[in-house]
mmCIF file of C-alpha atoms in Angstrom:
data_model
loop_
_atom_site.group_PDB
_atom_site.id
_atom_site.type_symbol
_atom_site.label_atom_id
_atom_site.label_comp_id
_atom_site.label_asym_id
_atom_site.label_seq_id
_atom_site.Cartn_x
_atom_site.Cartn_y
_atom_site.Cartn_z
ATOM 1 C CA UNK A 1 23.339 -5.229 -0.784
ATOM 2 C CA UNK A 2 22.442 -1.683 -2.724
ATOM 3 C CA UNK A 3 22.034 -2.615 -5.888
ATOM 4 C CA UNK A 4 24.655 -1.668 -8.834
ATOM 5 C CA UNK A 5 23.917 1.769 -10.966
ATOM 6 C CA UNK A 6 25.262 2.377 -14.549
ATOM 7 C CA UNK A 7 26.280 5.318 -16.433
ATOM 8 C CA UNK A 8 27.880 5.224 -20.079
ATOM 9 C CA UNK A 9 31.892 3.692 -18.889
ATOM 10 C CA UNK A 10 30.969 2.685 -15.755
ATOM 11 C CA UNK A 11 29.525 0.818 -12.786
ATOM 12 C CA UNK A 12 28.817 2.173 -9.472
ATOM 13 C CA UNK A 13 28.370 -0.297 -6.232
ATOM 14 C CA UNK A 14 28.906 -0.168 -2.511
ATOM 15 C CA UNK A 15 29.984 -3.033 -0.059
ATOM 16 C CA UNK A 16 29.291 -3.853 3.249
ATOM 17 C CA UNK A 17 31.881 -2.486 4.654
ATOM 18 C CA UNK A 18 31.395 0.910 4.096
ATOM 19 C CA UNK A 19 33.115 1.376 0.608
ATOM 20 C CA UNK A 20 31.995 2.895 -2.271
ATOM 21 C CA UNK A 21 33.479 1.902 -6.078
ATOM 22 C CA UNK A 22 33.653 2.950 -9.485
ATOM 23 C CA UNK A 23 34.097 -0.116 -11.788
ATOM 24 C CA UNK A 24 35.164 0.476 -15.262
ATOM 25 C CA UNK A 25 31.982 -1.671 -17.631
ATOM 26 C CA UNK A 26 34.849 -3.105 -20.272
ATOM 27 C CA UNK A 27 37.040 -4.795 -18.063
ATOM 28 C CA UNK A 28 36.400 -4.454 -14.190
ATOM 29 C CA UNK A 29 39.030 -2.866 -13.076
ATOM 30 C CA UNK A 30 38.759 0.039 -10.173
ATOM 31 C CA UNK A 31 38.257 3.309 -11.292
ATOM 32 C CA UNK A 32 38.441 4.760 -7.448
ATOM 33 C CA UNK A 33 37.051 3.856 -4.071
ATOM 34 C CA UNK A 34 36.234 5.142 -0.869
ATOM 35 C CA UNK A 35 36.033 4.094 2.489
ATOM 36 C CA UNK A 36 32.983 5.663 3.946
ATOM 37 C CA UNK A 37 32.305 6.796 7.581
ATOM 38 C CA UNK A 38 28.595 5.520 7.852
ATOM 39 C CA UNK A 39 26.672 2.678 5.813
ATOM 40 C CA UNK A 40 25.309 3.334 2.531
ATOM 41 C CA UNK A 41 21.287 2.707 2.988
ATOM 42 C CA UNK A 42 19.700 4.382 -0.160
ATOM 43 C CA UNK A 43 19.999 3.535 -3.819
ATOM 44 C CA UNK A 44 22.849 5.359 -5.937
ATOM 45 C CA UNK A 45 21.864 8.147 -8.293
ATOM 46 C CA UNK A 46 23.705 10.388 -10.588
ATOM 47 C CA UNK A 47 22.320 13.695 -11.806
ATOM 48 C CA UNK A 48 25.368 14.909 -14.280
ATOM 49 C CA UNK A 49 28.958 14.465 -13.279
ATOM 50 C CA UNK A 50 27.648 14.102 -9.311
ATOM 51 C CA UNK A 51 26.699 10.325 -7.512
ATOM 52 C CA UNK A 52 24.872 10.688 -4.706
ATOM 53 C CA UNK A 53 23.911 8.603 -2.228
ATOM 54 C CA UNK A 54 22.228 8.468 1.671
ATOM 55 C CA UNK A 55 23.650 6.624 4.757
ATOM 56 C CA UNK A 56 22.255 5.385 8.289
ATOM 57 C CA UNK A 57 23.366 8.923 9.584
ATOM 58 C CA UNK A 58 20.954 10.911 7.781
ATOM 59 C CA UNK A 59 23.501 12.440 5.448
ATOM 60 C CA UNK A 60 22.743 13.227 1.808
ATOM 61 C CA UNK A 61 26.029 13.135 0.159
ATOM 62 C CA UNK A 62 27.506 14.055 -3.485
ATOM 63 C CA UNK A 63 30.448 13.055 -5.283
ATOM 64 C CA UNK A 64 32.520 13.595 -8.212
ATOM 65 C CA UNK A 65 31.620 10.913 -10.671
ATOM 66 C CA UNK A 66 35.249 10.876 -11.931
ATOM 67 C CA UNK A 67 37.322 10.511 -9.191
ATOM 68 C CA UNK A 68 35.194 10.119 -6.246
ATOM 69 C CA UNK A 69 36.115 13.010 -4.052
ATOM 70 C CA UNK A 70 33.204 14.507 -2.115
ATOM 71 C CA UNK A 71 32.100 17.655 -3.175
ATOM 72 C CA UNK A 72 29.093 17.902 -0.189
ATOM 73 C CA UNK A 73 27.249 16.811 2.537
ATOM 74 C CA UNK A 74 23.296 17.548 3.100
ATOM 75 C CA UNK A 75 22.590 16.815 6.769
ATOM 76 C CA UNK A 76 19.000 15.500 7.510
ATOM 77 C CA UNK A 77 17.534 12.884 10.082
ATOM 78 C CA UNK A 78 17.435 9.283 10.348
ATOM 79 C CA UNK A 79 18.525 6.529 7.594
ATOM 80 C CA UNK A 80 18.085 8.286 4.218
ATOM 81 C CA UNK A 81 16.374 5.363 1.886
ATOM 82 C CA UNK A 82 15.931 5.519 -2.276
ATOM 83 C CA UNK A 83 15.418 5.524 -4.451
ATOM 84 C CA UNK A 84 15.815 9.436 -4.947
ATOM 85 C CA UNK A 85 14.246 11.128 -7.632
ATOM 86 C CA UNK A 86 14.400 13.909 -9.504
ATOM 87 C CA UNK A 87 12.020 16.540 -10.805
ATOM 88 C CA UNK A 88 13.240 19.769 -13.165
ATOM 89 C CA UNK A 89 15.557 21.099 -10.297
ATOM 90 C CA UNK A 90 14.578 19.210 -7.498
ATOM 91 C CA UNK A 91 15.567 15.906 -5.689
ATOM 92 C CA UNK A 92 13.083 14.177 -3.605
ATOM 93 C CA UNK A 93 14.443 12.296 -0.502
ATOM 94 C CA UNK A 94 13.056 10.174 2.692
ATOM 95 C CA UNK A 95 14.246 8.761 5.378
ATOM 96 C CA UNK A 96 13.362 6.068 8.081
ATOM 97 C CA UNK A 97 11.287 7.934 9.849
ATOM 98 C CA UNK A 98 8.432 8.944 7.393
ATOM 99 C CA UNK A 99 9.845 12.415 6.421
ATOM 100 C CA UNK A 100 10.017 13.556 2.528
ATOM 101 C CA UNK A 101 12.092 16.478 2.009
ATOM 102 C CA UNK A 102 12.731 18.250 -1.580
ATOM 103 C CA UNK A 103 15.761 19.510 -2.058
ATOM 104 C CA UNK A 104 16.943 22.035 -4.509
ATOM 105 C CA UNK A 105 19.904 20.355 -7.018
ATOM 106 C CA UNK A 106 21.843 23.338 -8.091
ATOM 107 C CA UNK A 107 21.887 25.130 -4.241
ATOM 108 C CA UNK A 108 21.556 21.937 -2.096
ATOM 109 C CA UNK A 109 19.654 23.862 -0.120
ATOM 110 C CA UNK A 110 16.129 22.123 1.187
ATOM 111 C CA UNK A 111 12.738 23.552 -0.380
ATOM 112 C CA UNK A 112 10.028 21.681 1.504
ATOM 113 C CA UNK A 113 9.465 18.884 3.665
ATOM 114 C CA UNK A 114 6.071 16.322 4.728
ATOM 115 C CA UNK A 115 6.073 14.331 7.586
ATOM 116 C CA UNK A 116 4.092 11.043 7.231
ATOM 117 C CA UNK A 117 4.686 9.340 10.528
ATOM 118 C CA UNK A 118 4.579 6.278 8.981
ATOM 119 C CA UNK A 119 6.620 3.917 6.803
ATOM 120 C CA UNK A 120 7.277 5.201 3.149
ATOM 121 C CA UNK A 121 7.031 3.673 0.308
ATOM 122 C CA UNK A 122 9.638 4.247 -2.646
ATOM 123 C CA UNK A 123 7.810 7.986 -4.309
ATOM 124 C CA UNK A 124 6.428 7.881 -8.188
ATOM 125 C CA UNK A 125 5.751 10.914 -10.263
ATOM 126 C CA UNK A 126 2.625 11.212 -12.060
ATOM 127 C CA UNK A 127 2.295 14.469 -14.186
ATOM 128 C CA UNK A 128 2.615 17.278 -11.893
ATOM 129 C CA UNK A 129 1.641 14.818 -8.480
ATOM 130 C CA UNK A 130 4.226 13.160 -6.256
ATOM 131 C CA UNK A 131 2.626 9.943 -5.444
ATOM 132 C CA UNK A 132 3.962 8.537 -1.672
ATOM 133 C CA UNK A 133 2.462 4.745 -0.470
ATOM 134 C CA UNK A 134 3.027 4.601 2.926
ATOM 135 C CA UNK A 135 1.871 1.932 5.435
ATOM 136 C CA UNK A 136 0.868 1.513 8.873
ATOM 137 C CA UNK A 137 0.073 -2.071 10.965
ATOM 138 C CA UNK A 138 -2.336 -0.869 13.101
ATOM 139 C CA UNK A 139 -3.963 1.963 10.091
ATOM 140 C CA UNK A 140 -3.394 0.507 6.278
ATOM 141 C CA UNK A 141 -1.873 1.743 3.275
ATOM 142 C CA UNK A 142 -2.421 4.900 1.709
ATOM 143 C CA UNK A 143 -1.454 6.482 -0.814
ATOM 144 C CA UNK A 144 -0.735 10.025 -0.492
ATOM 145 C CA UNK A 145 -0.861 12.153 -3.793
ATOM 146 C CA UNK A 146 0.712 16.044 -3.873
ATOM 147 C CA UNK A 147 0.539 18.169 -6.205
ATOM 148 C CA UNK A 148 4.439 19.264 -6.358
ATOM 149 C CA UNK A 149 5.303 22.638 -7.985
ATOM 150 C CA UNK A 150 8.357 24.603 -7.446
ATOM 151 C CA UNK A 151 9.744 21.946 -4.955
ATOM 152 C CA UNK A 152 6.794 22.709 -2.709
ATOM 153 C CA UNK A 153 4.409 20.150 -1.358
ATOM 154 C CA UNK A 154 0.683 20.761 -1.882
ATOM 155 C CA UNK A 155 -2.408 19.612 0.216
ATOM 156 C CA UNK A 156 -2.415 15.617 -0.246
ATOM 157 C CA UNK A 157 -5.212 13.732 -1.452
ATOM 158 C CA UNK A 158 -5.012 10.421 -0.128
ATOM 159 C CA UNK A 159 -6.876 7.276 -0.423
ATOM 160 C CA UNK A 160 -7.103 4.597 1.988
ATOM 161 C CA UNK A 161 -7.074 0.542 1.330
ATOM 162 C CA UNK A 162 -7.720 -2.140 3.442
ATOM 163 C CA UNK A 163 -4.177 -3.652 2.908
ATOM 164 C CA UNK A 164 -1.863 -2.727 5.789
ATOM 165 C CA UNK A 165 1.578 -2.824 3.505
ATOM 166 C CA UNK A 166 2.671 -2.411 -0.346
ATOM 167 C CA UNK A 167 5.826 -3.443 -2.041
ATOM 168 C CA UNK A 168 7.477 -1.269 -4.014
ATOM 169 C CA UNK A 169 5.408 -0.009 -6.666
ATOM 170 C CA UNK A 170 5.390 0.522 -10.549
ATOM 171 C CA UNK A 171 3.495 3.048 -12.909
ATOM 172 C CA UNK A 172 1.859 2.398 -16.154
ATOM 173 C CA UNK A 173 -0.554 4.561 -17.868
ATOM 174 C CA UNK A 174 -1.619 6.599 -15.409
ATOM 175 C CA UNK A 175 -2.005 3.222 -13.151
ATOM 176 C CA UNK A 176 0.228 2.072 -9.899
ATOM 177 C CA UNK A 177 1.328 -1.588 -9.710
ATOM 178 C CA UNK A 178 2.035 -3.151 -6.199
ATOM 179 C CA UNK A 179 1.238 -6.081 -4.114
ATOM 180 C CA UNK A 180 -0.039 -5.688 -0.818
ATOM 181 C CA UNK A 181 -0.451 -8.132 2.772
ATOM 182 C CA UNK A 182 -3.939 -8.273 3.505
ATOM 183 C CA UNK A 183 -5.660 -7.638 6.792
ATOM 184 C CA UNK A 184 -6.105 -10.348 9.168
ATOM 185 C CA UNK A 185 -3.231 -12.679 7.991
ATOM 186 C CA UNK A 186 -4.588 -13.021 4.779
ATOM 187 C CA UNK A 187 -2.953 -13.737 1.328
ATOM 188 C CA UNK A 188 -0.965 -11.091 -0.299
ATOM 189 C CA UNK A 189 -2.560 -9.792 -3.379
ATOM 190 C CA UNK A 190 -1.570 -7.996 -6.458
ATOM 191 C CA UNK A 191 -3.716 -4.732 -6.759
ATOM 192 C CA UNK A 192 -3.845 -1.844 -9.592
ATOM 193 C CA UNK A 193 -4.410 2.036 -8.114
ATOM 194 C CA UNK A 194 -6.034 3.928 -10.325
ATOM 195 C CA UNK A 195 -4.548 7.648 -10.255
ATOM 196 C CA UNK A 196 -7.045 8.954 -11.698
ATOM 197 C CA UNK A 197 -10.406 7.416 -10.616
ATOM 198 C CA UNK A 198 -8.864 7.476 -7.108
ATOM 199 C CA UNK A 199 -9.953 4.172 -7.234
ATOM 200 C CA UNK A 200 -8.056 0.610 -6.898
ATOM 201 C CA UNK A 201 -9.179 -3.118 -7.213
ATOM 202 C CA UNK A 202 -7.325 -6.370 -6.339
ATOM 203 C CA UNK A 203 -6.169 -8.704 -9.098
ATOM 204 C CA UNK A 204 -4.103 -11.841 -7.932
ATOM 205 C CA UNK A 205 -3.819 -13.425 -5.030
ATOM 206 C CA UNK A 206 -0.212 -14.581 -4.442
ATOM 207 C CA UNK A 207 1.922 -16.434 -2.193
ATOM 208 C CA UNK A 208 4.520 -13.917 -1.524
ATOM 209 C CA UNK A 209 4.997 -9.883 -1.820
ATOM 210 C CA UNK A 210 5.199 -9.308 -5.724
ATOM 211 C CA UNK A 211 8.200 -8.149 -7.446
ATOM 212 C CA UNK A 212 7.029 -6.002 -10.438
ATOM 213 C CA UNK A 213 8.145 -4.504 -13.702
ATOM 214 C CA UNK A 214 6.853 -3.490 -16.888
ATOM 215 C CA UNK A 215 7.642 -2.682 -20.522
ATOM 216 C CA UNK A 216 5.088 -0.278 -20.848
ATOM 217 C CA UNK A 217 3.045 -3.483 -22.566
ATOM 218 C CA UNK A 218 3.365 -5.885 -20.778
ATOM 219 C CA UNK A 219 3.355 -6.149 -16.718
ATOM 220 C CA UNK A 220 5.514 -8.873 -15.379
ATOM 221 C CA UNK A 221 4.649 -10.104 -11.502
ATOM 222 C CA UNK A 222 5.910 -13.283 -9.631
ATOM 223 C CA UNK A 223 4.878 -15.672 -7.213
ATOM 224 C CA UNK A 224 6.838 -17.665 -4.759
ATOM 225 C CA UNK A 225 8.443 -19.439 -7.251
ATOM 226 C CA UNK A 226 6.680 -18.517 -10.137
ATOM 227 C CA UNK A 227 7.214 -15.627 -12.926
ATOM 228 C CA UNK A 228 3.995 -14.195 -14.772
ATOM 229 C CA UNK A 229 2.710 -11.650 -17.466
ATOM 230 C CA UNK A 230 0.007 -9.998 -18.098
ATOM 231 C CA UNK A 231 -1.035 -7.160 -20.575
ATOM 232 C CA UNK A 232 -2.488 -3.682 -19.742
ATOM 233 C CA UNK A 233 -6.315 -4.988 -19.387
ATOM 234 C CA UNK A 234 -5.349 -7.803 -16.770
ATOM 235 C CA UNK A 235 -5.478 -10.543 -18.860
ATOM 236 C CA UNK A 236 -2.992 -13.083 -17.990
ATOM 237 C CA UNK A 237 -0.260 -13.766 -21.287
ATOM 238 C CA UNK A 238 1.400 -16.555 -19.462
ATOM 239 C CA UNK A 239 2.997 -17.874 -16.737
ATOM 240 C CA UNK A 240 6.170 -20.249 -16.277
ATOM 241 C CA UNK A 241 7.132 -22.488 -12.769
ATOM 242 C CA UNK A 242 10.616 -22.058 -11.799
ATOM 243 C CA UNK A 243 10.364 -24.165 -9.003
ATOM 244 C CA UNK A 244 12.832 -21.980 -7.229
ATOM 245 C CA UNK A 245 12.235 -19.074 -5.102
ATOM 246 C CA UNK A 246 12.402 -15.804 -7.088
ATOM 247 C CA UNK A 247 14.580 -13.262 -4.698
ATOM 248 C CA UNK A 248 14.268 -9.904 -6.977
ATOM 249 C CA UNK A 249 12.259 -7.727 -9.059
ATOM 250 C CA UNK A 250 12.510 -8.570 -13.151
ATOM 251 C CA UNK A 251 14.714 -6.518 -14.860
ATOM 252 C CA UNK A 252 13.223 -5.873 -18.465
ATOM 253 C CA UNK A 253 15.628 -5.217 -21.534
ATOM 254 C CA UNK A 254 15.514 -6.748 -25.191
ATOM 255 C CA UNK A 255 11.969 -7.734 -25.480
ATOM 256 C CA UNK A 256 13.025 -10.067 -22.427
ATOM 257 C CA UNK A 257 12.520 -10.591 -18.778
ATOM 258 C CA UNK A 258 15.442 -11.431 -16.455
ATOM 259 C CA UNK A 259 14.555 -12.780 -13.599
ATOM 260 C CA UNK A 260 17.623 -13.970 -10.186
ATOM 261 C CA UNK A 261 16.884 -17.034 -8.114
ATOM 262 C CA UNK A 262 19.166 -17.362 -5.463
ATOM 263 C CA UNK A 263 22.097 -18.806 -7.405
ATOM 264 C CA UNK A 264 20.580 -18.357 -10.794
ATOM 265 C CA UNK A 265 19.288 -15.788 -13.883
ATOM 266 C CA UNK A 266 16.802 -17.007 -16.233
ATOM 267 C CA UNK A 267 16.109 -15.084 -19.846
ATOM 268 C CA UNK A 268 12.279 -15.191 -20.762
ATOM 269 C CA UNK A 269 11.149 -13.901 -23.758
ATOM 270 C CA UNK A 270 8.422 -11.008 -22.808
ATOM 271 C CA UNK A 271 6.449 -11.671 -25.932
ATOM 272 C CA UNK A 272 5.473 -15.491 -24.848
ATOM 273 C CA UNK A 273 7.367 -16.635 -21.634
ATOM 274 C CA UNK A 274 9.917 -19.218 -23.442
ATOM 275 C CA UNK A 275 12.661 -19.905 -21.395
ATOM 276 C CA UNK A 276 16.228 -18.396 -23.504
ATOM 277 C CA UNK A 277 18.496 -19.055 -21.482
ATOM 278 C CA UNK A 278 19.816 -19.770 -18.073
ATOM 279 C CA UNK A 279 22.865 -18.444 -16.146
ATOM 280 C CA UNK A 280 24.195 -21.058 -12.894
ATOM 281 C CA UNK A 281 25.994 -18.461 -10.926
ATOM 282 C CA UNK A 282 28.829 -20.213 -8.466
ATOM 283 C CA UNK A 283 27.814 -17.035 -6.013
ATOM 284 C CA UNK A 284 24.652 -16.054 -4.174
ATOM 285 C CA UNK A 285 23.061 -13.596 -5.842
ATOM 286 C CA UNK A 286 22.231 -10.164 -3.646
ATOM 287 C CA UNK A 287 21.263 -7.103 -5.615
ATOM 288 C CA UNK A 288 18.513 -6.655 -8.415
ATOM 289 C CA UNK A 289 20.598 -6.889 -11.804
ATOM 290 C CA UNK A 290 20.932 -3.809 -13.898
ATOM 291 C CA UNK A 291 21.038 -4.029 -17.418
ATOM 292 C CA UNK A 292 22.750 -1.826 -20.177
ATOM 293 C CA UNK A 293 22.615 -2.234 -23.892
ATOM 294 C CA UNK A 294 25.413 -5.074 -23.728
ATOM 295 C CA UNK A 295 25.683 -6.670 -20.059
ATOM 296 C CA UNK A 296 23.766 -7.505 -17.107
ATOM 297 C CA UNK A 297 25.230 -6.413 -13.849
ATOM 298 C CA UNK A 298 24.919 -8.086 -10.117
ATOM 299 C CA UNK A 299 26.449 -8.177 -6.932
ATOM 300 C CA UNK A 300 27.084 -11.360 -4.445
ATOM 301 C CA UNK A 301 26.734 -12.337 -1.361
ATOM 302 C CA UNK A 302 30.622 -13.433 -1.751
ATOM 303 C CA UNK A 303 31.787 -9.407 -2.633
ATOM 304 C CA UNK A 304 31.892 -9.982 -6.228
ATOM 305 C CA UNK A 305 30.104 -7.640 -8.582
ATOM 306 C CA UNK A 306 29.342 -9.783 -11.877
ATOM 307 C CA UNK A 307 28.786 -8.682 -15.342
ATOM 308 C CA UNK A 308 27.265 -10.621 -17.764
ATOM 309 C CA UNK A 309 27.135 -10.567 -20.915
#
């Protein structure tokens, strides 16, 4: 269910039961695998020749890109989520249970940590500032913004919304893109953060929590069934009815928005929403695709990993 990462030769996935593979990109075959001890519950990541990756046992660990052999394990709390991210010489982790730690790359040895208590959304950086949503039932979202220098966490400032949970989020000119579930059972709505006014303001109302993406000019959102883009004031470009329910993020390549249904990828062009192309998959589609210059990667539901081209 993690979705696929991509390096130059090749593709990087795990399985469900606990294995972890290198698939060479030209022609699929197995580059190495391992058979891990605990579930893999955070997004891949490679910083140079190392993938690293989180499981449900709060272990940080790093392999050899080539052949797979571990090379170290960073022991922390609770389910370690992505994605990670890294900044200069640091990589910024959290887990299940609302903690952020930064992490030094070239000791492995941890900087800093925040504790949120609360549920934590995927971190952005902004500049200099580490930007954490997090959200709380009973409280609302906030988002928490640090000033982060030399792996160390400054004093947050945070604003507060009146939505009580956002999806993961997206950032575009100094502006965060997510969707949120209003209070009181009410619609979920599309809303822009403004990092710099401190400021944010609902756009859309839609039937289901947004999946988001952007081409730095155009911002691509979806409804339940519905894909739609508008540009960088708001204004809606255009919209197309799939009239099947979207199940990931868009995936943005080419001038042109890729967008999974459950057995299905459809091609839009960015520019003006026609319809290129569209791929009938005889699997069930689980992961967001990943895209390279020549191929679009997926896994299934079945254990297959895809590419297309």
């Amino acid at each position: 269910m993690i979705s696929p990462i991509v390096d130059n030769q090749n593709v990087y996935v795990t399985s469900n039961d606990n294995k972890l593979f290198s698939i060479d990109k030209s022609n699929g075959d197995t580059h190495w695998s391992r058979h891990l001890e605990y579930p893999i519950t955070s997004q891949l990541f490679i910083f140079g020749e190392t993938l690293i990756a989180g499981n449900n046992n709060g272990e940080i660990l790093l392999f050899n890109i080539n052949n797979g052999k571990k090379k170290k394990t960073i022991q922390k709390e609770g389910s370690i989520f992505g994605p990670f991210i890294n900044s200069g010489d640091y990589l910024i982790a959290g887990n299940n249970e609302g903690i952020i730690y930064s992490i030094n790359i070239k000791t492995l040895k941890e900087k800093s940590q925040i504790q949120l208590n609360r549920q934590i959304g995927p971190p952005l950086f902004f500049k200099s500032k580490l930007i954490i949503p997090s959200s709380s039932i009973c409280c609302g979202a906030i988002i928490n913004i640090y000033d982060f220098i030399d792996g160390t966490f400054g004093e947050p400032v945070q604003f507060q919304t009146d939505l009580n949970y956002l999806s993961l989020p997206i950032l575009v000119d100094g502006k965060m893109y997510t969707s949120g579930l209003g209070n009181r059972g009410s619609l979920t709505k599309l809303t822009v953060f403004d990092l710099e006014q401190k400021n944010y303001q609902e756009l859309f109302e839609i039937e289901t929590t947004s999946h988001l993406a952007s081409d730095g000019e155009a911002i691509i959102f979806t409804d339940k069934k519905s894909i739609y883009a508008m540009d960088n004031n708001h204004d809606l470009l255009w919209g197309y009815d799939l009239g099947e329910f979207i199940t990931r993020y868009a995936s943005l390549s080419h001038n042109s928005a890729y967008i999974p249904t459950q057995k299905s990828i459809h091609g839009f062009s960015i520019k003006n929403g026609d319809l290129k192309w569209t791929h009938e998959s005889p699997y069930v589609i689980s992961t967001a695709l990943i895209l390279d210059k020549k191929a679009i990667y997926y896994g299934t539901k079945e254990g297959r990993l895809i590419a297309l081209e």
